[in-house]
Amino acid sequence: MAGRDERPGNTGSRGSRLLGCVALASLVVLGVLAFFLTGPDVRLHPTTGEEFGQFDAVRMLYLHVPMAVLMYASFMLCAAASVGVLVKRTPWWDVMAHSTAEVGTVLCGLVLVTGSIWGRPVWNTWWEWGDVRLMTTLVLFLLFAGYLALRRTTTDPRRQERKAAVVALVAVLDIPLVNRSVAWWENRTLHQRSTLEELKIQDLTLFTLMFGFLTFGLVVWWLTLQRFRVGWLERAAIDHAVGSAIAERRSETSADELDAAIGVTDEQAGEASP
Amino acid sequence: MTDDAGPEPPSLDLTPRPARPAAGQRRGALALLLLLVGGVAFVLLRTLGDASLFFYDVAEAVELRSDLGDSRFRVVGTPQPGLVVTESDGGSAVVFTLCAGDVLADVVHQGDPAELFQPGVPVVLQGVWTAGRPPALDGLSNAAEDGWYLRTDHMVVKHDNDYRSDGAELEPCGAAG
């Protein structure tokens, strides 16, 4: 983390502050594109000739889809870092796994919320039990929430790092199910198939969606960087606390107390003295 | 004490040991963990329970009518043009014909339809087969009129994945026939 300020309590650096500013500006531009410049989804039905589509609800697409894809990326990074934990056993991998899991879980929660907000006007329901995409995403959220809870069962993250790595590697097995469910259960599930795979999107709508990927990529990068630095500082604080406790204990223990602890009397100690 | 004061006292074991969290914090985290495991189990059970309600298309629902009996199921299909809003069982209902390919089924949907419900846009309905003639059937231009109708009370719109302004790859009824 070269170049980072040495001021205590600060996880920023010139580079990360610049990254944060660019991410924030991108979010503003994305908001303008999504909510003002792009139009609603209105099409003419080929048979009935009536207008149909998602209308203004389509704007949620520019947030929901990039967040979902970046959620996959975060969890995959967590899985890769978890392999690093099991193979290399260095703190860097564990802090990286923890950071990406936390960011991914936040994104997963937001994906569920934005999907629910979109689903109410478009599908006519906030939530559909039995929809494979929804259920596998909820399971993914719960699995990674469990991963984070497991890490909270101890104050020293080193005690749970191997267990947590195994949990992460099991949890990411759900990602292919989440991603492919709409294709594997195409006529049995409510969620529509992937639009990008079939490129059924064009012009400003496509540009805005791509800009959404870029924006959320920057946001996730910034969040992960900050969370990694916090995690690294937490470890340093634990090590510092242990070191301080040892020094304090040494300073509290006098020679007399040591003698008493091992059964040496004052007389014996006096005889031994010149 | 000098160097020749006697045997060196055995050094204290100061090997750092990981600190244990406060009992309350540990119990809280374990409770959360158990809650999450319970949540996953609930979701799986709920999904498996709902598996009996997976979608049939209209053709499957018609073919399996005797097997389905009084059981609730989900059916996906496209509403035909021509809807009748009427009264049924003391409440409002929408009567229409659902199709998939060239197979038709009449529907009486109790309650308000979905906001984006309209002819030509596929819907998923949940309900049961009912023998008899649905109310206000004469108002439909292309009814199935086969002595059965679907009595439904849950409707969701199955949206397509097309976002092109001229994109509307919706399969019209009769395309398979």
Coordinates of C-alpha atoms in Angstrom, one line a residue:
Chain A
M1 CA 0.0 0.0 0.0
A2 CA 2.8 2.4 -1.0
G3 CA 1.8 6.0 -1.1
R4 CA -1.0 5.7 1.4
D5 CA -1.2 8.4 4.0
E6 CA 0.4 7.4 7.3
R7 CA -2.2 9.3 9.4
P8 CA -3.9 6.9 11.8
G9 CA -7.6 6.1 11.0
N10 CA -7.2 7.0 7.3
T11 CA -7.5 4.4 4.7
G12 CA -7.3 6.8 1.8
S13 CA -4.5 7.5 -0.6
R14 CA -4.2 10.0 -3.4
G15 CA -5.0 7.2 -5.9
S16 CA -8.0 5.9 -4.0
R17 CA -9.4 9.4 -3.4
L18 CA -9.2 10.0 -7.2
L19 CA -10.8 6.6 -7.8
G20 CA -13.6 7.5 -5.4
C21 CA -14.2 10.8 -7.1
V22 CA -14.3 9.2 -10.5
A23 CA -16.7 6.6 -9.2
L24 CA -18.9 9.2 -7.7
A25 CA -19.0 11.3 -10.8
S26 CA -19.8 8.2 -12.9
L27 CA -22.7 7.4 -10.6
V28 CA -24.1 10.9 -11.2
V29 CA -23.7 10.5 -15.0
L30 CA -25.3 7.1 -14.8
G31 CA -28.2 8.5 -12.9
V32 CA -28.7 11.2 -15.6
L33 CA -28.5 8.7 -18.4
A34 CA -30.7 6.2 -16.7
F35 CA -33.4 8.5 -15.3
F36 CA -33.5 11.4 -17.8
L37 CA -31.8 10.7 -21.2
T38 CA -32.9 7.2 -22.0
G39 CA -36.5 6.6 -22.8
P40 CA -39.1 4.3 -21.3
D41 CA -39.5 0.8 -22.8
V42 CA -42.5 1.2 -25.0
R43 CA -43.0 -1.0 -28.1
L44 CA -45.9 -1.7 -30.5
H45 CA -47.3 -5.2 -30.2
P46 CA -47.0 -7.0 -33.6
T47 CA -50.4 -8.7 -33.2
T48 CA -52.6 -6.3 -31.3
G49 CA -50.9 -3.0 -32.3
E50 CA -51.1 -1.8 -28.8
E51 CA -48.3 -0.3 -26.8
F52 CA -46.6 -2.7 -24.4
G53 CA -43.3 -3.0 -22.5
Q54 CA -41.9 -2.2 -19.1
F55 CA -42.4 1.6 -19.5
D56 CA -40.4 3.6 -16.9
A57 CA -39.7 0.5 -14.8
V58 CA -37.0 -0.4 -17.3
R59 CA -34.7 2.2 -15.8
M60 CA -34.0 -0.1 -12.9
L61 CA -32.3 -2.3 -15.4
Y62 CA -29.3 0.1 -15.5
L63 CA -28.7 -0.5 -11.8
H64 CA -29.9 -4.0 -11.3
V65 CA -28.0 -5.8 -14.1
P66 CA -24.5 -4.2 -13.5
M67 CA -24.8 -4.8 -9.8
A68 CA -25.7 -8.5 -10.4
V69 CA -22.7 -8.9 -12.7
L70 CA -20.3 -7.2 -10.3
M71 CA -21.8 -9.3 -7.5
Y72 CA -20.7 -12.4 -9.5
A73 CA -17.3 -10.9 -9.9
S74 CA -16.9 -10.1 -6.2
F75 CA -17.9 -13.6 -5.2
M76 CA -15.6 -15.2 -7.8
L77 CA -12.7 -13.0 -6.5
C78 CA -13.6 -14.2 -3.0
A79 CA -13.4 -17.8 -4.2
A80 CA -10.0 -17.2 -5.8
A81 CA -8.7 -15.5 -2.7
S82 CA -10.1 -18.4 -0.6
V83 CA -8.0 -20.8 -2.7
G84 CA -5.1 -18.5 -1.9
V85 CA -5.9 -18.8 1.8
L86 CA -5.9 -22.6 1.7
V87 CA -2.7 -22.8 -0.5
K88 CA -0.6 -19.9 0.6
R89 CA -1.9 -19.2 4.1
T90 CA -0.9 -15.6 4.1
P91 CA -3.0 -12.8 5.6
W92 CA -3.2 -11.0 2.3
W93 CA -5.4 -13.7 0.7
D94 CA -7.7 -13.9 3.8
V95 CA -8.2 -10.1 4.0
M96 CA -8.9 -10.1 0.2
A97 CA -11.4 -13.0 0.6
H98 CA -13.2 -11.2 3.5
S99 CA -13.3 -7.9 1.7
T100 CA -14.7 -9.2 -1.6
A101 CA -17.2 -11.4 0.3
E102 CA -18.5 -8.3 2.2
V103 CA -18.8 -6.1 -0.9
G104 CA -20.4 -9.0 -2.8
T105 CA -23.0 -9.6 -0.1
V106 CA -23.9 -5.9 -0.1
L107 CA -24.3 -6.0 -3.8
C108 CA -26.4 -9.3 -3.6
G109 CA -28.7 -7.6 -1.1
L110 CA -29.1 -4.6 -3.5
V111 CA -29.7 -6.9 -6.4
L112 CA -32.6 -8.5 -4.5
V113 CA -34.0 -5.2 -3.5
T114 CA -33.8 -3.5 -6.9
G115 CA -35.1 -6.7 -8.5
S116 CA -38.1 -6.6 -6.1
I117 CA -38.8 -2.9 -6.8
W118 CA -38.7 -3.7 -10.6
G119 CA -40.8 -6.8 -10.2
R120 CA -43.7 -5.0 -8.5
P121 CA -44.8 -3.0 -11.6
V122 CA -43.6 -5.3 -14.3
W123 CA -44.4 -8.7 -12.9
N124 CA -47.1 -7.6 -10.5
T125 CA -45.4 -9.1 -7.5
W126 CA -42.6 -8.1 -5.1
W127 CA -41.4 -11.6 -4.8
E128 CA -42.1 -14.9 -6.4
W129 CA -41.5 -18.0 -4.3
G130 CA -40.5 -20.8 -6.7
D131 CA -38.8 -18.6 -9.3
V132 CA -35.5 -20.3 -9.7
R133 CA -33.4 -17.2 -10.4
L134 CA -34.9 -15.4 -7.3
M135 CA -34.5 -18.4 -5.0
T136 CA -30.9 -19.2 -6.0
T137 CA -30.0 -15.6 -5.6
L138 CA -31.6 -15.5 -2.1
V139 CA -29.7 -18.7 -1.2
L140 CA -26.4 -17.1 -2.4
F141 CA -27.1 -14.1 -0.2
L142 CA -27.8 -16.3 2.8
L143 CA -24.7 -18.4 2.2
F144 CA -22.4 -15.4 2.1
A145 CA -24.2 -13.8 5.1
G146 CA -23.4 -17.1 6.9
Y147 CA -19.8 -16.7 5.7
L148 CA -19.6 -13.3 7.3
A149 CA -21.3 -14.4 10.4
L150 CA -18.8 -17.3 10.7
R151 CA -16.0 -14.8 10.6
R152 CA -17.7 -12.8 13.4
T153 CA -17.6 -15.8 15.8
T154 CA -14.1 -14.9 16.8
T155 CA -12.2 -11.6 17.4
D156 CA -9.1 -13.0 15.7
P157 CA -9.9 -13.6 12.0
R158 CA -6.9 -16.1 11.8
R159 CA -8.9 -18.6 13.8
Q160 CA -11.6 -19.0 11.2
E161 CA -9.8 -18.3 7.9
R162 CA -9.6 -21.9 6.7
K163 CA -13.2 -22.7 7.7
A164 CA -14.4 -19.5 6.0
A165 CA -12.4 -20.3 2.9
V166 CA -14.1 -23.7 2.6
V167 CA -17.6 -22.1 3.1
A168 CA -16.8 -19.5 0.4
L169 CA -15.8 -22.2 -2.0
V170 CA -19.0 -24.1 -1.4
A171 CA -21.1 -21.0 -1.6
V172 CA -19.8 -20.0 -5.0
L173 CA -21.1 -23.3 -6.4
D174 CA -24.5 -21.5 -6.4
I175 CA -23.3 -18.9 -8.9
P176 CA -23.6 -21.1 -12.0
L177 CA -27.1 -22.0 -10.8
V178 CA -28.1 -18.4 -10.4
N179 CA -26.6 -17.4 -13.8
R180 CA -27.9 -20.3 -15.9
S181 CA -31.2 -20.9 -14.2
V182 CA -33.1 -18.7 -16.7
A183 CA -31.8 -20.9 -19.6
W184 CA -32.0 -24.3 -17.9
W185 CA -35.6 -23.6 -16.6
E186 CA -36.6 -21.3 -19.4
N187 CA -40.2 -22.2 -19.6
R188 CA -40.6 -23.0 -15.9
T189 CA -39.4 -19.7 -14.4
L190 CA -40.7 -16.2 -14.4
H191 CA -37.4 -14.3 -14.8
Q192 CA -36.6 -13.5 -18.4
R193 CA -33.5 -14.8 -20.2
S194 CA -30.3 -12.8 -20.6
T195 CA -30.7 -9.8 -22.9
L196 CA -27.0 -9.3 -23.5
E197 CA -26.3 -12.9 -24.6
E198 CA -28.8 -12.5 -27.4
L199 CA -28.0 -8.8 -27.8
K200 CA -31.6 -7.7 -27.7
I201 CA -30.6 -4.2 -26.7
Q202 CA -29.3 -1.3 -28.8
D203 CA -28.4 2.4 -29.1
L204 CA -28.5 4.6 -25.9
T205 CA -30.1 1.8 -23.9
L206 CA -27.1 -0.5 -24.6
F207 CA -24.6 2.4 -24.0
T208 CA -26.2 3.2 -20.6
L209 CA -26.1 -0.4 -19.6
M210 CA -22.4 -0.6 -20.5
F211 CA -21.8 2.6 -18.7
G212 CA -23.5 1.0 -15.7
F213 CA -21.0 -1.8 -15.8
L214 CA -18.1 0.6 -15.9
T215 CA -19.6 2.7 -13.0
F216 CA -20.3 -0.2 -10.7
G217 CA -16.9 -1.6 -11.6
L218 CA -15.3 1.5 -10.3
V219 CA -17.5 1.6 -7.2
V220 CA -16.7 -2.1 -6.4
W221 CA -13.0 -1.5 -6.9
W222 CA -13.1 1.5 -4.6
L223 CA -15.2 -0.3 -1.9
T224 CA -13.0 -3.4 -2.1
L225 CA -9.8 -1.3 -1.8
Q226 CA -11.1 0.5 1.3
R227 CA -12.5 -2.6 2.9
F228 CA -9.2 -4.4 2.3
R229 CA -7.3 -1.5 4.0
V230 CA -9.6 -1.6 6.9
G231 CA -9.2 -5.4 7.2
W232 CA -5.4 -5.0 7.0
L233 CA -5.5 -2.3 9.8
E234 CA -7.8 -4.5 11.9
R235 CA -5.1 -7.3 11.7
A236 CA -2.4 -4.8 12.6
A237 CA -4.5 -3.6 15.6
I238 CA -4.9 -7.2 16.8
D239 CA -1.1 -7.8 16.5
H240 CA -0.4 -4.5 18.2
A241 CA -2.8 -5.4 21.0
V242 CA -1.1 -8.8 21.6
G243 CA 2.3 -7.2 21.6
S244 CA 1.2 -4.5 24.0
A245 CA -0.3 -7.1 26.3
I246 CA 2.9 -9.1 26.4
A247 CA 5.0 -6.0 27.2
E248 CA 2.5 -5.0 29.9
R249 CA 2.6 -8.4 31.4
R250 CA 6.4 -8.4 31.5
S251 CA 6.5 -5.0 33.2
E252 CA 3.9 -6.1 35.8
T253 CA 5.9 -9.2 36.8
S254 CA 8.7 -8.4 39.3
A255 CA 11.6 -10.8 40.2
D256 CA 10.0 -11.5 43.6
E257 CA 6.7 -12.6 41.9
L258 CA 8.7 -14.8 39.6
D259 CA 10.5 -16.4 42.5
A260 CA 7.2 -17.0 44.4
A261 CA 5.7 -18.5 41.3
I262 CA 8.4 -21.1 41.0
G263 CA 8.6 -21.8 44.8
V264 CA 11.9 -20.0 45.7
T265 CA 11.7 -18.6 49.2
D266 CA 13.3 -15.3 50.2
E267 CA 15.9 -17.1 52.2
Q268 CA 16.9 -19.3 49.3
A269 CA 17.0 -16.3 47.2
G270 CA 19.2 -14.5 49.8
E271 CA 21.6 -17.4 50.1
A272 CA 22.0 -17.5 46.4
S273 CA 22.9 -13.8 46.5
P274 CA 26.5 -12.9 47.0
Chain B
M1 CA 19.3 -10.3 41.6
T2 CA 22.6 -11.0 39.8
D3 CA 23.6 -13.5 37.2
D4 CA 24.9 -15.9 39.8
A5 CA 21.9 -15.7 42.1
G6 CA 20.9 -19.3 41.3
P7 CA 19.1 -21.1 38.6
E8 CA 17.3 -19.0 36.0
P9 CA 13.6 -19.0 36.6
P10 CA 11.7 -20.8 33.9
S11 CA 10.4 -18.2 31.5
L12 CA 6.7 -17.5 31.4
D13 CA 4.9 -18.8 28.4
L14 CA 4.1 -15.6 26.6
T15 CA 3.2 -17.1 23.3
P16 CA 0.4 -15.0 21.9
R17 CA -2.9 -16.8 22.0
P18 CA -5.9 -15.7 20.0
A19 CA -8.3 -13.7 22.2
R20 CA -11.7 -15.2 22.6
P21 CA -14.6 -12.9 21.9
A22 CA -16.9 -11.9 24.7
A23 CA -19.4 -14.7 25.4
G24 CA -22.3 -12.4 24.4
Q25 CA -20.7 -11.6 21.1
R26 CA -19.9 -15.2 20.4
R27 CA -23.4 -16.3 21.3
G28 CA -24.9 -13.6 19.1
A29 CA -22.8 -14.6 16.1
L30 CA -23.6 -18.2 16.6
A31 CA -27.3 -17.4 16.8
L32 CA -27.0 -15.4 13.6
L33 CA -25.3 -18.3 12.0
L34 CA -28.0 -20.7 13.1
L35 CA -30.6 -18.2 11.8
L36 CA -29.0 -18.1 8.4
V37 CA -28.8 -21.9 8.2
G38 CA -32.5 -22.0 9.1
G39 CA -33.1 -19.4 6.4
V40 CA -31.4 -21.5 3.8
A41 CA -33.3 -24.6 4.9
F42 CA -36.6 -22.6 4.8
V43 CA -35.9 -21.3 1.3
L44 CA -35.1 -24.8 0.1
L45 CA -38.2 -26.3 1.6
R46 CA -40.3 -23.5 0.3
T47 CA -38.8 -23.9 -3.2
L48 CA -39.3 -27.7 -3.1
G49 CA -42.8 -27.2 -1.8
D50 CA -43.5 -24.8 -4.7
A51 CA -42.0 -27.2 -7.2
S52 CA -45.5 -28.8 -7.5
L53 CA -46.6 -25.4 -8.8
F54 CA -44.2 -25.1 -11.7
F55 CA -45.5 -23.8 -14.9
Y56 CA -47.5 -25.7 -17.4
D57 CA -48.2 -24.2 -20.8
V58 CA -51.8 -24.2 -21.9
A59 CA -51.4 -27.3 -24.0
E60 CA -50.0 -29.3 -21.1
A61 CA -52.7 -28.0 -18.7
V62 CA -55.4 -29.0 -21.1
E63 CA -53.8 -32.4 -21.7
L64 CA -53.4 -33.1 -18.0
R65 CA -56.8 -31.7 -17.0
S66 CA -58.1 -35.0 -15.5
D67 CA -54.8 -35.7 -13.7
L68 CA -54.7 -32.2 -12.2
G69 CA -58.2 -32.6 -10.8
D70 CA -58.8 -30.0 -8.0
S71 CA -55.1 -29.2 -7.4
R72 CA -53.8 -25.7 -7.9
F73 CA -51.2 -25.3 -10.6
R74 CA -49.5 -22.5 -12.6
V75 CA -50.1 -22.1 -16.3
V76 CA -48.4 -19.8 -18.7
G77 CA -50.0 -18.5 -21.9
T78 CA -50.9 -15.5 -23.9
P79 CA -54.2 -13.7 -23.4
Q80 CA -56.2 -13.4 -26.6
P81 CA -57.6 -10.0 -27.7
G82 CA -61.0 -9.4 -26.2
L83 CA -61.5 -9.2 -22.4
V84 CA -64.6 -9.0 -20.4
V85 CA -64.8 -7.4 -16.9
T86 CA -67.6 -8.9 -15.0
E87 CA -68.8 -9.9 -11.5
S88 CA -68.1 -13.4 -10.1
D89 CA -68.6 -14.7 -6.5
G90 CA -69.4 -11.2 -5.3
G91 CA -66.2 -9.6 -6.7
S92 CA -64.8 -8.3 -9.9
A93 CA -63.3 -10.8 -12.4
V94 CA -61.7 -10.6 -15.8
V95 CA -62.8 -13.2 -18.3
F96 CA -60.5 -14.0 -21.3
T97 CA -59.0 -16.8 -23.3
L98 CA -55.5 -18.0 -22.9
C99 CA -53.6 -19.6 -25.7
A100 CA -50.3 -21.3 -26.5
G101 CA -49.8 -22.2 -30.1
D102 CA -53.3 -23.3 -31.3
V103 CA -54.5 -24.6 -27.9
L104 CA -57.1 -22.4 -26.1
A105 CA -58.4 -22.3 -22.5
D106 CA -61.0 -19.9 -21.0
V107 CA -60.0 -18.1 -17.8
V108 CA -62.0 -16.4 -15.1
H109 CA -59.5 -14.4 -13.0
Q110 CA -60.8 -13.2 -9.7
G111 CA -59.6 -9.8 -8.5
D112 CA -57.6 -7.1 -10.2
P113 CA -55.4 -8.2 -13.1
A114 CA -51.7 -7.1 -13.2
E115 CA -51.0 -3.5 -14.1
L116 CA -49.2 -4.5 -17.3
F117 CA -51.8 -7.2 -18.2
Q118 CA -53.0 -6.9 -21.8
P119 CA -53.7 -9.1 -24.7
G120 CA -50.7 -10.5 -26.5
V121 CA -48.4 -10.3 -23.4
P122 CA -47.8 -13.7 -21.7
V123 CA -49.0 -14.2 -18.2
V124 CA -48.5 -16.8 -15.5
L125 CA -51.8 -17.7 -13.7
Q126 CA -52.3 -19.8 -10.6
G127 CA -55.6 -21.6 -10.0
V128 CA -57.7 -24.7 -10.7
W129 CA -59.7 -26.3 -13.5
T130 CA -63.4 -25.8 -13.0
A131 CA -66.1 -27.6 -15.0
G132 CA -68.9 -25.5 -16.5
R133 CA -69.4 -22.5 -18.6
P134 CA -67.7 -19.3 -17.4
P135 CA -69.7 -16.1 -17.0
A136 CA -69.8 -13.6 -19.8
L137 CA -68.4 -16.0 -22.3
D138 CA -70.4 -14.6 -25.1
G139 CA -68.4 -11.5 -24.9
L140 CA -65.2 -13.3 -26.1
S141 CA -64.5 -13.5 -29.8
N142 CA -62.4 -16.6 -29.8
A143 CA -63.3 -18.6 -26.7
A144 CA -62.3 -22.3 -26.2
E145 CA -65.9 -23.2 -25.0
D146 CA -64.9 -26.8 -24.1
G147 CA -67.0 -27.0 -20.9
W148 CA -64.0 -26.1 -18.6
Y149 CA -62.4 -23.0 -17.5
L150 CA -59.5 -21.9 -15.4
R151 CA -60.5 -20.2 -12.2
T152 CA -57.4 -18.2 -11.1
D153 CA -56.6 -15.7 -8.4
H154 CA -52.9 -15.0 -8.9
M155 CA -51.5 -13.3 -12.0
V156 CA -47.9 -12.3 -12.9
V157 CA -46.8 -11.0 -16.2
K158 CA -44.0 -12.9 -17.9
H159 CA -41.9 -10.2 -19.6
D160 CA -39.7 -10.8 -22.5
N161 CA -35.9 -9.9 -22.6
D162 CA -36.1 -7.6 -25.6
Y163 CA -35.3 -3.9 -25.1
R164 CA -35.1 -2.9 -28.8
S165 CA -37.6 -0.2 -29.8
D166 CA -38.8 -2.3 -32.7
G167 CA -38.2 -5.6 -30.9
A168 CA -41.3 -7.7 -30.2
E169 CA -40.6 -11.3 -30.8
L170 CA -43.8 -12.5 -29.2
E171 CA -45.2 -15.6 -30.6
P172 CA -48.7 -15.0 -31.7
C173 CA -51.4 -17.6 -30.9
G174 CA -52.0 -20.0 -33.8
A175 CA -48.3 -19.9 -34.8
A176 CA -47.9 -23.6 -34.0
G177 CA -51.1 -24.6 -35.6

